[in-house]
């Protein structure tokens, strides 16, 4: 370990953690030491008479119980598997240039190189300790010259101390240039120096073991006896973990400070520029996941080139934003993904892992979970999403007993039309008695639809001015335009919840290999998915606005020649004469929130959309 101030501070904090471990061991051995003194004193005649023999046996029993409890706690801590970040392992054969870059960087920093490299679908990089026996492959079996006979040392093999694994955010490889990636990784790789110090490594193993033991004791679905025993183990490990928390945090700060100080001499000027790219890549990645990938995941499709999509999204941002114009000129330099032998397969594996982490999708592709290319995204995702949501909207209208338009100037087509939706949401209110009868009829029809949700459960209130039930927010202000709008929003929420409940459960699959990179699913279970949900569940207002927008887009495509498209920053887009329609959203919200259809009807007339014509649904 170097002479950096942060490294010395980290070592002192590591020693503090190890002293806590030693004190815990001393507390466990103290009753045994007292029992030994009493037994030896009694056997030698120095402690005799009175109640000393009974006291000796009582202390001996207590010491035995304490040692048994300490051994059980130590066994749980030793066998508990520390948490591991889900990543895509990268073998050296599939990225020799990347390994060479990291090793050269470690030589310049005079630190041990990382033991392996893995990718994560996130804009971050770190070192991860995977030296626990459960995280590595089983040791090879040693045999001597006699076939079938084990060697002398084959029964128990010592594990050589391994350096931590370098985890790199996959968007960095596609957006950053080779020099920028090296500058960003310099302080991360420099952390292998302090990590190799025996005191710091031992303190980290102790803290990680305690953390893993706490997770083991918190697992549900155990018998009464096991729960009682694990409750005691959990109390002790939590006590030790709380005692170590402050020292461990300061130790990690010292390691980070030492790594940053050591990396200052490596590409310092380029690192300042690269940090700007880190923030830009994070913004583009977040936008791509929430606006572009999430609609595809909801449709059972997962974009197979998410990392390449980051480049397209940030290039589009540089075209729109004059502040980002300089970033596009970097694209002429060599991208860091050229360090991979097969960047396409790595991007696909990282994209599948992203869908698994952020959406909870299946581990392997299948008929209901198929990859989609960016060229096919408008037809496979945008068009299908709009038509599926439009079909769901009309199913809920059928359940509510909403009839098709009865205007004598418009023939009743008997099919799904936009006019049916607009007329239902904007029909004039009748008398109070008629409204009450209509509400009762809707409640009965809604209950017969099998959704299991009634209007009384949708959080509606009464408008004193019109006597109409409307949904209200937390501040008491009305959110939806009318009772009909609230009923339709509640129906959509219930229908979507029923579809999600009927969806089959996902299952884990095998991880990738050296020949075919893929996520490693063996270190985490399906009950934790999704680990990082991108967005909270949509409210009834948001669902109604999305479904109404989808119905309008379907009508525009089928009657006015519009087409589905993809906007790299905003996701699904409606293209009218090759130009994105950006003024549809506010008009839909005006109808949903205020019950005013005129802005939307004017927009439809301007584009030549015919609401009375049936649309094609999924």
PDB file of N, CA, C and O in Angstrom, residues 306-366:
ATOM      1  N   UNK A 306     -29.335  -1.501 -26.566  1.00  0.00           N
ATOM      2  CA  UNK A 306     -29.559  -0.321 -25.729  1.00  0.00           C
ATOM      3  C   UNK A 306     -28.336   0.589 -25.697  1.00  0.00           C
ATOM      4  O   UNK A 306     -28.458   1.816 -25.728  1.00  0.00           O
ATOM      5  N   UNK A 307     -27.147  -0.001 -25.608  1.00  0.00           N
ATOM      6  CA  UNK A 307     -25.943   0.825 -25.527  1.00  0.00           C
ATOM      7  C   UNK A 307     -25.720   1.605 -26.820  1.00  0.00           C
ATOM      8  O   UNK A 307     -25.306   2.775 -26.789  1.00  0.00           O
ATOM      9  N   UNK A 308     -26.004   0.974 -27.957  1.00  0.00           N
ATOM     10  CA  UNK A 308     -25.929   1.718 -29.207  1.00  0.00           C
ATOM     11  C   UNK A 308     -26.996   2.804 -29.262  1.00  0.00           C
ATOM     12  O   UNK A 308     -26.785   3.863 -29.874  1.00  0.00           O
ATOM     13  N   UNK A 309     -28.136   2.556 -28.627  1.00  0.00           N
ATOM     14  CA  UNK A 309     -29.173   3.577 -28.575  1.00  0.00           C
ATOM     15  C   UNK A 309     -28.759   4.800 -27.780  1.00  0.00           C
ATOM     16  O   UNK A 309     -29.233   5.910 -28.047  1.00  0.00           O
ATOM     17  N   UNK A 310     -27.870   4.630 -26.782  1.00  0.00           N
ATOM     18  CA  UNK A 310     -27.382   5.783 -26.033  1.00  0.00           C
ATOM     19  C   UNK A 310     -26.643   6.737 -26.958  1.00  0.00           C
ATOM     20  O   UNK A 310     -26.794   7.962 -26.875  1.00  0.00           O
ATOM     21  N   UNK A 311     -25.840   6.180 -27.849  1.00  0.00           N
ATOM     22  CA  UNK A 311     -25.107   7.025 -28.796  1.00  0.00           C
ATOM     23  C   UNK A 311     -26.083   7.795 -29.679  1.00  0.00           C
ATOM     24  O   UNK A 311     -25.920   9.000 -29.915  1.00  0.00           O
ATOM     25  N   UNK A 312     -27.125   7.116 -30.168  1.00  0.00           N
ATOM     26  CA  UNK A 312     -28.105   7.791 -31.005  1.00  0.00           C
ATOM     27  C   UNK A 312     -28.853   8.870 -30.221  1.00  0.00           C
ATOM     28  O   UNK A 312     -29.114   9.964 -30.741  1.00  0.00           O
ATOM     29  N   UNK A 313     -29.194   8.575 -28.963  1.00  0.00           N
ATOM     30  CA  UNK A 313     -29.935   9.554 -28.157  1.00  0.00           C
ATOM     31  C   UNK A 313     -29.076  10.785 -27.864  1.00  0.00           C
ATOM     32  O   UNK A 313     -29.549  11.923 -27.982  1.00  0.00           O
ATOM     33  N   UNK A 314     -27.817  10.582 -27.523  1.00  0.00           N
ATOM     34  CA  UNK A 314     -26.958  11.725 -27.209  1.00  0.00           C
ATOM     35  C   UNK A 314     -26.582  12.495 -28.472  1.00  0.00           C
ATOM     36  O   UNK A 314     -26.366  13.706 -28.418  1.00  0.00           O
ATOM     37  N   UNK A 315     -26.499  11.800 -29.600  1.00  0.00           N
ATOM     38  CA  UNK A 315     -26.272  12.512 -30.863  1.00  0.00           C
ATOM     39  C   UNK A 315     -27.472  13.386 -31.201  1.00  0.00           C
ATOM     40  O   UNK A 315     -27.321  14.525 -31.671  1.00  0.00           O
ATOM     41  N   UNK A 316     -28.678  12.867 -30.947  1.00  0.00           N
ATOM     42  CA  UNK A 316     -29.876  13.672 -31.167  1.00  0.00           C
ATOM     43  C   UNK A 316     -29.914  14.860 -30.216  1.00  0.00           C
ATOM     44  O   UNK A 316     -30.331  15.964 -30.598  1.00  0.00           O
ATOM     45  N   UNK A 317     -29.460  14.652 -28.986  1.00  0.00           N
ATOM     46  CA  UNK A 317     -29.403  15.760 -28.046  1.00  0.00           C
ATOM     47  C   UNK A 317     -28.430  16.834 -28.519  1.00  0.00           C
ATOM     48  O   UNK A 317     -28.720  18.034 -28.422  1.00  0.00           O
ATOM     49  N   UNK A 318     -27.291  16.427 -29.056  1.00  0.00           N
ATOM     50  CA  UNK A 318     -26.331  17.413 -29.555  1.00  0.00           C
ATOM     51  C   UNK A 318     -26.875  18.164 -30.757  1.00  0.00           C
ATOM     52  O   UNK A 318     -26.498  19.314 -30.998  1.00  0.00           O
ATOM     53  N   UNK A 319     -27.773  17.524 -31.500  1.00  0.00           N
ATOM     54  CA  UNK A 319     -28.380  18.220 -32.646  1.00  0.00           C
ATOM     55  C   UNK A 319     -29.401  19.251 -32.195  1.00  0.00           C
ATOM     56  O   UNK A 319     -29.519  20.322 -32.796  1.00  0.00           O
ATOM     57  N   UNK A 320     -30.126  18.968 -31.106  1.00  0.00           N
ATOM     58  CA  UNK A 320     -31.157  19.882 -30.632  1.00  0.00           C
ATOM     59  C   UNK A 320     -30.596  20.986 -29.744  1.00  0.00           C
ATOM     60  O   UNK A 320     -31.077  22.111 -29.765  1.00  0.00           O
ATOM     61  N   UNK A 321     -29.611  20.629 -28.921  1.00  0.00           N
ATOM     62  CA  UNK A 321     -29.107  21.552 -27.909  1.00  0.00           C
ATOM     63  C   UNK A 321     -27.781  22.128 -28.382  1.00  0.00           C
ATOM     64  O   UNK A 321     -26.808  21.414 -28.594  1.00  0.00           O
ATOM     65  N   UNK A 322     -27.718  23.420 -28.514  1.00  0.00           N
ATOM     66  CA  UNK A 322     -26.478  24.039 -28.971  1.00  0.00           C
ATOM     67  C   UNK A 322     -25.361  23.902 -27.940  1.00  0.00           C
ATOM     68  O   UNK A 322     -24.187  23.957 -28.273  1.00  0.00           O
ATOM     69  N   UNK A 323     -25.730  23.692 -26.666  1.00  0.00           N
ATOM     70  CA  UNK A 323     -24.696  23.512 -25.653  1.00  0.00           C
ATOM     71  C   UNK A 323     -23.962  22.191 -25.818  1.00  0.00           C
ATOM     72  O   UNK A 323     -22.862  22.031 -25.310  1.00  0.00           O
ATOM     73  N   UNK A 324     -24.568  21.238 -26.520  1.00  0.00           N
ATOM     74  CA  UNK A 324     -23.950  19.933 -26.690  1.00  0.00           C
ATOM     75  C   UNK A 324     -23.379  19.734 -28.081  1.00  0.00           C
ATOM     76  O   UNK A 324     -23.085  18.612 -28.470  1.00  0.00           O
ATOM     77  N   UNK A 325     -23.230  20.795 -28.843  1.00  0.00           N
ATOM     78  CA  UNK A 325     -22.744  20.638 -30.218  1.00  0.00           C
ATOM     79  C   UNK A 325     -21.346  20.040 -30.264  1.00  0.00           C
ATOM     80  O   UNK A 325     -21.008  19.263 -31.150  1.00  0.00           O
ATOM     81  N   UNK A 326     -20.499  20.381 -29.304  1.00  0.00           N
ATOM     82  CA  UNK A 326     -19.138  19.885 -29.334  1.00  0.00           C
ATOM     83  C   UNK A 326     -19.028  18.395 -29.096  1.00  0.00           C
ATOM     84  O   UNK A 326     -18.031  17.780 -29.479  1.00  0.00           O
ATOM     85  N   UNK A 327     -20.033  17.795 -28.480  1.00  0.00           N
ATOM     86  CA  UNK A 327     -19.946  16.382 -28.167  1.00  0.00           C
ATOM     87  C   UNK A 327     -20.048  15.513 -29.414  1.00  0.00           C
ATOM     88  O   UNK A 327     -19.498  14.423 -29.463  1.00  0.00           O
ATOM     89  N   UNK A 328     -20.757  15.962 -30.414  1.00  0.00           N
ATOM     90  CA  UNK A 328     -20.907  15.145 -31.616  1.00  0.00           C
ATOM     91  C   UNK A 328     -19.598  15.012 -32.371  1.00  0.00           C
ATOM     92  O   UNK A 328     -19.370  14.017 -33.060  1.00  0.00           O
ATOM     93  N   UNK A 329     -18.708  15.998 -32.276  1.00  0.00           N
ATOM     94  CA  UNK A 329     -17.430  15.921 -32.989  1.00  0.00           C
ATOM     95  C   UNK A 329     -16.546  14.802 -32.450  1.00  0.00           C
ATOM     96  O   UNK A 329     -15.643  14.341 -33.143  1.00  0.00           O
ATOM     97  N   UNK A 330     -16.802  14.334 -31.235  1.00  0.00           N
ATOM     98  CA  UNK A 330     -16.021  13.241 -30.672  1.00  0.00           C
ATOM     99  C   UNK A 330     -16.274  11.922 -31.373  1.00  0.00           C
ATOM    100  O   UNK A 330     -15.480  10.988 -31.252  1.00  0.00           O
ATOM    101  N   UNK A 331     -17.407  11.818 -32.076  1.00  0.00           N
ATOM    102  CA  UNK A 331     -17.775  10.544 -32.666  1.00  0.00           C
ATOM    103  C   UNK A 331     -16.797  10.095 -33.747  1.00  0.00           C
ATOM    104  O   UNK A 331     -16.819   8.940 -34.154  1.00  0.00           O
ATOM    105  N   UNK A 332     -15.961  10.995 -34.224  1.00  0.00           N
ATOM    106  CA  UNK A 332     -14.965  10.589 -35.198  1.00  0.00           C
ATOM    107  C   UNK A 332     -13.796   9.844 -34.595  1.00  0.00           C
ATOM    108  O   UNK A 332     -13.034   9.180 -35.316  1.00  0.00           O
ATOM    109  N   UNK A 333     -13.590   9.916 -33.272  1.00  0.00           N
ATOM    110  CA  UNK A 333     -12.522   9.197 -32.611  1.00  0.00           C
ATOM    111  C   UNK A 333     -12.936   7.743 -32.368  1.00  0.00           C
ATOM    112  O   UNK A 333     -14.099   7.374 -32.510  1.00  0.00           O
ATOM    113  N   UNK A 334     -11.969   6.927 -31.979  1.00  0.00           N
ATOM    114  CA  UNK A 334     -12.228   5.502 -31.773  1.00  0.00           C
ATOM    115  C   UNK A 334     -13.065   5.288 -30.524  1.00  0.00           C
ATOM    116  O   UNK A 334     -12.673   5.685 -29.430  1.00  0.00           O
ATOM    117  N   UNK A 335     -14.222   4.641 -30.639  1.00  0.00           N
ATOM    118  CA  UNK A 335     -15.042   4.389 -29.448  1.00  0.00           C
ATOM    119  C   UNK A 335     -14.451   3.263 -28.617  1.00  0.00           C
ATOM    120  O   UNK A 335     -13.747   2.375 -29.116  1.00  0.00           O
ATOM    121  N   UNK A 336     -14.765   3.293 -27.324  1.00  0.00           N
ATOM    122  CA  UNK A 336     -14.225   2.270 -26.433  1.00  0.00           C
ATOM    123  C   UNK A 336     -14.802   0.895 -26.702  1.00  0.00           C
ATOM    124  O   UNK A 336     -14.188  -0.110 -26.340  1.00  0.00           O
ATOM    125  N   UNK A 337     -15.971   0.814 -27.333  1.00  0.00           N
ATOM    126  CA  UNK A 337     -16.538  -0.509 -27.625  1.00  0.00           C
ATOM    127  C   UNK A 337     -15.710  -1.276 -28.647  1.00  0.00           C
ATOM    128  O   UNK A 337     -15.874  -2.498 -28.786  1.00  0.00           O
ATOM    129  N   UNK A 338     -14.793  -0.595 -29.366  1.00  0.00           N
ATOM    130  CA  UNK A 338     -13.889  -1.302 -30.274  1.00  0.00           C
ATOM    131  C   UNK A 338     -12.902  -2.182 -29.528  1.00  0.00           C
ATOM    132  O   UNK A 338     -12.234  -3.025 -30.143  1.00  0.00           O
ATOM    133  N   UNK A 339     -12.797  -2.009 -28.217  1.00  0.00           N
ATOM    134  CA  UNK A 339     -11.928  -2.870 -27.422  1.00  0.00           C
ATOM    135  C   UNK A 339     -12.524  -4.264 -27.233  1.00  0.00           C
ATOM    136  O   UNK A 339     -11.836  -5.157 -26.744  1.00  0.00           O
ATOM    137  N   UNK A 340     -13.770  -4.448 -27.597  1.00  0.00           N
ATOM    138  CA  UNK A 340     -14.439  -5.745 -27.512  1.00  0.00           C
ATOM    139  C   UNK A 340     -14.359  -6.464 -28.843  1.00  0.00           C
ATOM    140  O   UNK A 340     -14.442  -5.830 -29.902  1.00  0.00           O
ATOM    141  N   UNK A 341     -14.213  -7.785 -28.802  1.00  0.00           N
ATOM    142  CA  UNK A 341     -14.168  -8.566 -30.042  1.00  0.00           C
ATOM    143  C   UNK A 341     -15.531  -8.618 -30.710  1.00  0.00           C
ATOM    144  O   UNK A 341     -15.642  -8.532 -31.926  1.00  0.00           O
ATOM    145  N   UNK A 342     -16.594  -8.782 -29.915  1.00  0.00           N
ATOM    146  CA  UNK A 342     -17.961  -8.862 -30.440  1.00  0.00           C
ATOM    147  C   UNK A 342     -18.839  -7.885 -29.665  1.00  0.00           C
ATOM    148  O   UNK A 342     -19.575  -8.271 -28.745  1.00  0.00           O
ATOM    149  N   UNK A 343     -18.775  -6.607 -30.003  1.00  0.00           N
ATOM    150  CA  UNK A 343     -19.581  -5.633 -29.238  1.00  0.00           C
ATOM    151  C   UNK A 343     -21.076  -5.869 -29.363  1.00  0.00           C
ATOM    152  O   UNK A 343     -21.834  -5.546 -28.447  1.00  0.00           O
ATOM    153  N   UNK A 344     -21.522  -6.427 -30.481  1.00  0.00           N
ATOM    154  CA  UNK A 344     -22.958  -6.658 -30.644  1.00  0.00           C
ATOM    155  C   UNK A 344     -23.501  -7.658 -29.642  1.00  0.00           C
ATOM    156  O   UNK A 344     -24.554  -7.440 -29.027  1.00  0.00           O
ATOM    157  N   UNK A 345     -22.802  -8.776 -29.441  1.00  0.00           N
ATOM    158  CA  UNK A 345     -23.271  -9.781 -28.488  1.00  0.00           C
ATOM    159  C   UNK A 345     -23.187  -9.265 -27.056  1.00  0.00           C
ATOM    160  O   UNK A 345     -24.051  -9.567 -26.221  1.00  0.00           O
ATOM    161  N   UNK A 346     -22.167  -8.473 -26.750  1.00  0.00           N
ATOM    162  CA  UNK A 346     -22.059  -7.899 -25.408  1.00  0.00           C
ATOM    163  C   UNK A 346     -23.184  -6.900 -25.166  1.00  0.00           C
ATOM    164  O   UNK A 346     -23.788  -6.868 -24.085  1.00  0.00           O
ATOM    165  N   UNK A 347     -23.490  -6.093 -26.153  1.00  0.00           N
ATOM    166  CA  UNK A 347     -24.589  -5.140 -26.029  1.00  0.00           C
ATOM    167  C   UNK A 347     -25.913  -5.865 -25.826  1.00  0.00           C
ATOM    168  O   UNK A 347     -26.758  -5.453 -25.017  1.00  0.00           O
ATOM    169  N   UNK A 348     -26.098  -6.971 -26.528  1.00  0.00           N
ATOM    170  CA  UNK A 348     -27.330  -7.733 -26.368  1.00  0.00           C
ATOM    171  C   UNK A 348     -27.447  -8.315 -24.961  1.00  0.00           C
ATOM    172  O   UNK A 348     -28.526  -8.294 -24.357  1.00  0.00           O
ATOM    173  N   UNK A 349     -26.334  -8.848 -24.444  1.00  0.00           N
ATOM    174  CA  UNK A 349     -26.366  -9.397 -23.082  1.00  0.00           C
ATOM    175  C   UNK A 349     -26.630  -8.306 -22.046  1.00  0.00           C
ATOM    176  O   UNK A 349     -27.406  -8.497 -21.105  1.00  0.00           O
ATOM    177  N   UNK A 350     -25.996  -7.143 -22.201  1.00  0.00           N
ATOM    178  CA  UNK A 350     -26.243  -6.039 -21.270  1.00  0.00           C
ATOM    179  C   UNK A 350     -27.675  -5.529 -21.380  1.00  0.00           C
ATOM    180  O   UNK A 350     -28.286  -5.147 -20.375  1.00  0.00           O
ATOM    181  N   UNK A 351     -28.229  -5.524 -22.580  1.00  0.00           N
ATOM    182  CA  UNK A 351     -29.610  -5.074 -22.762  1.00  0.00           C
ATOM    183  C   UNK A 351     -30.592  -6.032 -22.094  1.00  0.00           C
ATOM    184  O   UNK A 351     -31.583  -5.605 -21.488  1.00  0.00           O
ATOM    185  N   UNK A 352     -30.324  -7.340 -22.210  1.00  0.00           N
ATOM    186  CA  UNK A 352     -31.189  -8.311 -21.548  1.00  0.00           C
ATOM    187  C   UNK A 352     -31.103  -8.179 -20.034  1.00  0.00           C
ATOM    188  O   UNK A 352     -32.113  -8.280 -19.328  1.00  0.00           O
ATOM    189  N   UNK A 353     -29.905  -7.927 -19.518  1.00  0.00           N
ATOM    190  CA  UNK A 353     -29.745  -7.729 -18.080  1.00  0.00           C
ATOM    191  C   UNK A 353     -30.454  -6.460 -17.618  1.00  0.00           C
ATOM    192  O   UNK A 353     -31.059  -6.433 -16.532  1.00  0.00           O
ATOM    193  N   UNK A 354     -30.408  -5.401 -18.423  1.00  0.00           N
ATOM    194  CA  UNK A 354     -31.112  -4.171 -18.069  1.00  0.00           C
ATOM    195  C   UNK A 354     -32.620  -4.419 -17.981  1.00  0.00           C
ATOM    196  O   UNK A 354     -33.289  -3.933 -17.055  1.00  0.00           O
ATOM    197  N   UNK A 355     -33.173  -5.163 -18.924  1.00  0.00           N
ATOM    198  CA  UNK A 355     -34.599  -5.477 -18.874  1.00  0.00           C
ATOM    199  C   UNK A 355     -34.928  -6.306 -17.643  1.00  0.00           C
ATOM    200  O   UNK A 355     -36.000  -6.165 -17.043  1.00  0.00           O
ATOM    201  N   UNK A 356     -34.010  -7.170 -17.256  1.00  0.00           N
ATOM    202  CA  UNK A 356     -34.217  -8.007 -16.069  1.00  0.00           C
ATOM    203  C   UNK A 356     -34.199  -7.169 -14.791  1.00  0.00           C
ATOM    204  O   UNK A 356     -35.018  -7.363 -13.889  1.00  0.00           O
ATOM    205  N   UNK A 357     -33.261  -6.248 -14.703  1.00  0.00           N
ATOM    206  CA  UNK A 357     -33.091  -5.463 -13.482  1.00  0.00           C
ATOM    207  C   UNK A 357     -34.163  -4.399 -13.322  1.00  0.00           C
ATOM    208  O   UNK A 357     -34.711  -4.198 -12.237  1.00  0.00           O
ATOM    209  N   UNK A 358     -34.466  -3.682 -14.404  1.00  0.00           N
ATOM    210  CA  UNK A 358     -35.334  -2.515 -14.308  1.00  0.00           C
ATOM    211  C   UNK A 358     -36.805  -2.830 -14.561  1.00  0.00           C
ATOM    212  O   UNK A 358     -37.663  -2.014 -14.235  1.00  0.00           O
ATOM    213  N   UNK A 359     -37.088  -4.007 -15.148  1.00  0.00           N
ATOM    214  CA  UNK A 359     -38.479  -4.339 -15.440  1.00  0.00           C
ATOM    215  C   UNK A 359     -38.890  -5.695 -14.891  1.00  0.00           C
ATOM    216  O   UNK A 359     -40.087  -5.956 -14.755  1.00  0.00           O
ATOM    217  N   UNK A 360     -37.920  -6.560 -14.579  1.00  0.00           N
ATOM    218  CA  UNK A 360     -38.258  -7.880 -14.085  1.00  0.00           C
ATOM    219  C   UNK A 360     -38.657  -8.846 -15.178  1.00  0.00           C
ATOM    220  O   UNK A 360     -39.452  -9.764 -14.927  1.00  0.00           O
ATOM    221  N   UNK A 361     -38.136  -8.669 -16.380  1.00  0.00           N
ATOM    222  CA  UNK A 361     -38.471  -9.552 -17.482  1.00  0.00           C
ATOM    223  C   UNK A 361     -37.816 -10.914 -17.358  1.00  0.00           C
ATOM    224  O   UNK A 361     -36.973 -11.148 -16.488  1.00  0.00           O
ATOM    225  N   UNK A 362     -38.195 -11.862 -18.221  1.00  0.00           N
ATOM    226  CA  UNK A 362     -37.592 -13.206 -18.189  1.00  0.00           C
ATOM    227  C   UNK A 362     -36.090 -13.161 -18.443  1.00  0.00           C
ATOM    228  O   UNK A 362     -35.548 -12.205 -18.985  1.00  0.00           O
ATOM    229  N   UNK A 363     -35.429 -14.244 -18.033  1.00  0.00           N
ATOM    230  CA  UNK A 363     -33.977 -14.311 -18.165  1.00  0.00           C
ATOM    231  C   UNK A 363     -33.537 -14.695 -19.566  1.00  0.00           C
ATOM    232  O   UNK A 363     -32.392 -14.439 -19.948  1.00  0.00           O
ATOM    233  N   UNK A 364     -34.413 -15.310 -20.337  1.00  0.00           N
ATOM    234  CA  UNK A 364     -34.051 -15.773 -21.668  1.00  0.00           C
ATOM    235  C   UNK A 364     -35.114 -15.330 -22.663  1.00  0.00           C
ATOM    236  O   UNK A 364     -36.290 -15.196 -22.315  1.00  0.00           O
ATOM    237  N   UNK A 365     -34.732 -15.105 -23.921  1.00  0.00           N
ATOM    238  CA  UNK A 365     -35.728 -14.754 -24.945  1.00  0.00           C
ATOM    239  C   UNK A 365     -36.698 -15.904 -25.178  1.00  0.00           C
ATOM    240  O   UNK A 365     -36.384 -17.079 -24.965  1.00  0.00           O
ATOM    241  N   UNK A 366     -37.888 -15.559 -25.606  1.00  0.00           N
ATOM    242  CA  UNK A 366     -38.915 -16.543 -25.900  1.00  0.00           C
ATOM    243  C   UNK A 366     -39.988 -15.938 -26.783  1.00  0.00           C
ATOM    244  O   UNK A 366     -39.875 -14.786 -27.234  1.00  0.00           O
TER     245      UNK A 366
END
